[in-house]
Short mmCIF file of N, CA and C in Angstrom, two decimals:
data_model
loop_
_atom_site.label_atom_id
_atom_site.label_comp_id
_atom_site.label_asym_id
_atom_site.label_seq_id
_atom_site.Cartn_x
_atom_site.Cartn_y
_atom_site.Cartn_z
N MET A 1 120.67 4.14 53.85
CA MET A 1 120.63 5.03 52.72
C MET A 1 119.75 6.23 53.09
N THR A 2 120.24 7.44 52.84
CA THR A 2 119.46 8.63 53.18
C THR A 2 118.33 8.82 52.18
N GLU A 3 117.41 9.70 52.52
CA GLU A 3 116.27 9.97 51.62
C GLU A 3 116.76 10.56 50.30
N VAL A 4 117.76 11.44 50.35
CA VAL A 4 118.29 12.02 49.11
C VAL A 4 118.95 10.94 48.26
N GLN A 5 119.67 10.02 48.88
CA GLN A 5 120.28 8.93 48.12
C GLN A 5 119.21 8.06 47.47
N GLN A 6 118.11 7.82 48.18
CA GLN A 6 117.02 7.04 47.60
C GLN A 6 116.37 7.78 46.44
N LEU A 7 116.23 9.10 46.56
CA LEU A 7 115.67 9.90 45.48
C LEU A 7 116.60 9.89 44.27
N ILE A 8 117.90 10.01 44.49
CA ILE A 8 118.87 9.95 43.39
C ILE A 8 118.80 8.60 42.70
N SER A 9 118.75 7.53 43.47
CA SER A 9 118.66 6.19 42.90
C SER A 9 117.39 6.05 42.06
N PHE A 10 116.27 6.54 42.57
CA PHE A 10 115.00 6.50 41.85
C PHE A 10 115.10 7.26 40.54
N MET A 11 115.69 8.46 40.58
CA MET A 11 115.78 9.29 39.38
C MET A 11 116.74 8.70 38.36
N GLU A 12 117.86 8.14 38.80
CA GLU A 12 118.80 7.54 37.86
C GLU A 12 118.23 6.28 37.23
N THR A 13 117.47 5.49 38.00
CA THR A 13 116.86 4.28 37.46
C THR A 13 115.87 4.63 36.36
N GLY A 14 115.10 5.68 36.57
CA GLY A 14 114.11 6.10 35.59
C GLY A 14 114.64 7.10 34.58
N ARG A 15 115.92 7.39 34.65
CA ARG A 15 116.57 8.36 33.76
C ARG A 15 115.85 9.71 33.76
N ARG A 16 115.54 10.17 34.93
CA ARG A 16 114.86 11.46 35.09
C ARG A 16 115.86 12.52 35.52
N LYS A 17 115.60 13.73 35.11
CA LYS A 17 116.39 14.86 35.57
C LYS A 17 115.60 15.71 36.56
N MET A 18 114.24 15.62 36.48
CA MET A 18 113.45 16.36 37.45
C MET A 18 112.14 15.63 37.72
N ILE A 19 111.58 15.92 38.89
CA ILE A 19 110.33 15.31 39.32
C ILE A 19 109.69 16.22 40.36
N SER A 20 108.37 16.21 40.39
CA SER A 20 107.70 16.96 41.46
C SER A 20 107.68 16.07 42.70
N LEU A 21 107.80 16.69 43.85
CA LEU A 21 107.77 15.91 45.09
C LEU A 21 106.42 15.24 45.28
N THR A 22 105.36 15.85 44.79
CA THR A 22 104.03 15.25 44.88
C THR A 22 104.00 13.92 44.12
N GLU A 23 104.58 13.91 42.93
CA GLU A 23 104.62 12.68 42.13
C GLU A 23 105.49 11.62 42.81
N TYR A 24 106.67 12.01 43.27
CA TYR A 24 107.58 11.07 43.92
C TYR A 24 106.96 10.47 45.17
N ILE A 25 106.36 11.30 46.00
CA ILE A 25 105.74 10.81 47.23
C ILE A 25 104.56 9.90 46.90
N GLY A 26 103.80 10.25 45.87
CA GLY A 26 102.69 9.39 45.44
C GLY A 26 103.15 8.01 45.02
N ILE A 27 104.26 7.95 44.29
CA ILE A 27 104.83 6.66 43.87
C ILE A 27 105.28 5.87 45.08
N GLN A 28 105.94 6.53 46.03
CA GLN A 28 106.42 5.85 47.22
C GLN A 28 105.25 5.35 48.08
N LYS A 29 104.16 6.13 48.14
CA LYS A 29 102.99 5.70 48.91
C LYS A 29 102.36 4.45 48.29
N LYS A 30 102.34 4.39 46.95
CA LYS A 30 101.79 3.22 46.27
C LYS A 30 102.61 1.97 46.58
N LYS A 31 103.92 2.16 46.74
CA LYS A 31 104.78 1.03 47.11
C LYS A 31 104.57 0.63 48.57
N GLY A 32 103.94 1.51 49.33
CA GLY A 32 103.71 1.23 50.75
C GLY A 32 104.90 1.53 51.63
N SER A 33 105.84 2.31 51.11
CA SER A 33 107.07 2.55 51.86
C SER A 33 107.22 4.02 52.26
N TRP A 34 106.11 4.73 52.48
CA TRP A 34 106.21 6.14 52.78
C TRP A 34 105.51 6.45 54.10
N ASN A 35 106.08 7.40 54.83
CA ASN A 35 105.41 7.93 56.02
C ASN A 35 105.82 9.39 56.19
N ASN A 36 105.17 10.10 57.08
CA ASN A 36 105.42 11.53 57.25
C ASN A 36 106.84 11.83 57.71
N LEU A 37 107.44 10.96 58.50
CA LEU A 37 108.81 11.18 58.95
C LEU A 37 109.77 11.17 57.75
N ARG A 38 109.55 10.25 56.82
CA ARG A 38 110.38 10.23 55.61
C ARG A 38 110.23 11.53 54.83
N GLY A 39 109.02 12.07 54.78
CA GLY A 39 108.79 13.34 54.09
C GLY A 39 109.55 14.48 54.73
N LEU A 40 109.51 14.54 56.05
CA LEU A 40 110.26 15.58 56.76
C LEU A 40 111.76 15.43 56.53
N ASN A 41 112.26 14.19 56.60
CA ASN A 41 113.68 13.95 56.37
C ASN A 41 114.10 14.34 54.96
N LEU A 42 113.26 14.00 53.97
CA LEU A 42 113.59 14.34 52.58
C LEU A 42 113.68 15.85 52.41
N ARG A 43 112.73 16.58 52.93
CA ARG A 43 112.76 18.05 52.78
C ARG A 43 113.97 18.65 53.49
N ARG A 44 114.31 18.13 54.66
CA ARG A 44 115.49 18.63 55.39
C ARG A 44 116.76 18.35 54.60
N GLU A 45 116.89 17.13 54.09
CA GLU A 45 118.09 16.76 53.35
C GLU A 45 118.20 17.55 52.04
N LEU A 46 117.07 17.81 51.39
CA LEU A 46 117.11 18.59 50.15
C LEU A 46 117.63 20.00 50.40
N SER A 47 117.29 20.56 51.56
CA SER A 47 117.76 21.91 51.87
C SER A 47 119.26 21.95 52.15
N LEU A 48 119.85 20.80 52.46
CA LEU A 48 121.27 20.75 52.82
C LEU A 48 122.17 20.28 51.69
N THR A 49 121.61 19.73 50.62
CA THR A 49 122.44 19.16 49.56
C THR A 49 122.60 20.13 48.40
N ASP A 50 123.66 19.94 47.64
CA ASP A 50 123.86 20.76 46.44
C ASP A 50 123.64 19.94 45.17
N GLN A 51 123.10 18.73 45.30
CA GLN A 51 122.86 17.88 44.14
C GLN A 51 121.50 18.12 43.50
N PHE A 52 120.67 18.93 44.14
CA PHE A 52 119.34 19.22 43.62
C PHE A 52 119.10 20.71 43.58
N GLU A 53 118.43 21.14 42.53
CA GLU A 53 117.94 22.50 42.43
C GLU A 53 116.45 22.43 42.73
N VAL A 54 116.00 23.12 43.74
CA VAL A 54 114.60 23.06 44.15
C VAL A 54 113.91 24.33 43.67
N SER A 55 112.76 24.16 43.02
CA SER A 55 111.96 25.31 42.59
C SER A 55 110.50 25.06 42.95
N TYR A 56 109.76 26.13 42.94
CA TYR A 56 108.35 26.06 43.34
C TYR A 56 107.50 26.65 42.23
N ILE A 57 106.42 25.94 41.89
CA ILE A 57 105.50 26.39 40.85
C ILE A 57 104.12 26.53 41.48
N ARG A 58 103.54 27.69 41.31
CA ARG A 58 102.18 27.91 41.83
C ARG A 58 101.19 27.59 40.72
N LYS A 59 100.25 26.68 41.02
CA LYS A 59 99.24 26.28 40.05
C LYS A 59 97.88 26.76 40.53
N GLN A 60 97.16 27.42 39.64
CA GLN A 60 95.82 27.91 39.95
C GLN A 60 94.81 26.80 39.68
N ILE A 61 94.10 26.36 40.69
CA ILE A 61 93.10 25.30 40.55
C ILE A 61 91.78 25.89 40.05
N ASP A 62 91.32 26.94 40.68
CA ASP A 62 90.16 27.69 40.22
C ASP A 62 90.33 29.13 40.69
N ASP A 63 89.27 29.92 40.65
CA ASP A 63 89.39 31.33 40.99
C ASP A 63 89.88 31.58 42.41
N GLU A 64 89.56 30.68 43.33
CA GLU A 64 89.89 30.91 44.73
C GLU A 64 91.02 30.04 45.27
N ILE A 65 91.31 28.94 44.60
CA ILE A 65 92.26 27.97 45.14
C ILE A 65 93.49 27.84 44.24
N SER A 66 94.66 27.90 44.86
CA SER A 66 95.90 27.63 44.15
C SER A 66 96.77 26.74 45.04
N ILE A 67 97.64 25.98 44.42
CA ILE A 67 98.56 25.12 45.17
C ILE A 67 99.98 25.43 44.72
N THR A 68 100.92 25.17 45.60
CA THR A 68 102.33 25.33 45.27
C THR A 68 102.94 23.95 45.17
N GLU A 69 103.55 23.68 44.02
CA GLU A 69 104.16 22.38 43.79
C GLU A 69 105.68 22.52 43.85
N THR A 70 106.34 21.59 44.53
CA THR A 70 107.79 21.61 44.65
C THR A 70 108.39 20.71 43.57
N ILE A 71 109.29 21.28 42.78
CA ILE A 71 109.96 20.55 41.71
C ILE A 71 111.43 20.43 42.08
N VAL A 72 111.98 19.22 41.98
CA VAL A 72 113.40 19.03 42.22
C VAL A 72 114.07 18.60 40.92
N ARG A 73 115.17 19.26 40.62
CA ARG A 73 115.95 18.95 39.42
C ARG A 73 117.29 18.39 39.88
N TYR A 74 117.60 17.19 39.41
CA TYR A 74 118.85 16.51 39.78
C TYR A 74 119.97 17.08 38.94
N THR A 75 120.99 17.63 39.60
CA THR A 75 122.11 18.26 38.91
C THR A 75 123.42 17.71 39.45
N PRO A 76 123.79 16.48 39.06
CA PRO A 76 125.00 15.88 39.62
C PRO A 76 126.29 16.55 39.17
N ASP A 77 126.27 17.21 38.00
CA ASP A 77 127.50 17.78 37.46
C ASP A 77 127.61 19.28 37.66
N ILE A 78 126.58 19.89 38.23
CA ILE A 78 126.56 21.34 38.39
C ILE A 78 126.66 21.67 39.87
N LEU A 79 127.54 22.59 40.20
CA LEU A 79 127.68 23.03 41.59
C LEU A 79 126.68 24.15 41.84
N ILE A 80 125.81 23.95 42.80
CA ILE A 80 124.81 24.95 43.16
C ILE A 80 125.19 25.49 44.53
N PHE A 81 125.26 26.80 44.63
CA PHE A 81 125.61 27.42 45.90
C PHE A 81 124.36 27.65 46.71
N LYS A 82 124.35 27.16 47.94
CA LYS A 82 123.22 27.35 48.84
C LYS A 82 123.38 28.67 49.56
N ARG A 83 122.26 29.35 49.75
CA ARG A 83 122.28 30.64 50.46
C ARG A 83 122.13 30.42 51.93
#
């Protein structure tokens, strides 16, 4: 099963339409089933699939520090054109 298929299965089981990758990876790490190679594979597969809409949200932590969070929205019925 590919990483995208595992993410789809996770989202359908929890009836989710979107999740941040930080949250998903955190859940997988708690299960003890995550490693950096899986993270690289997931990001590569997300860039190649049309089943997810990927967006980025910049969050300001304090005056000097901000982080960018990756949000994936599962869109099984919508065709998204990749650039």
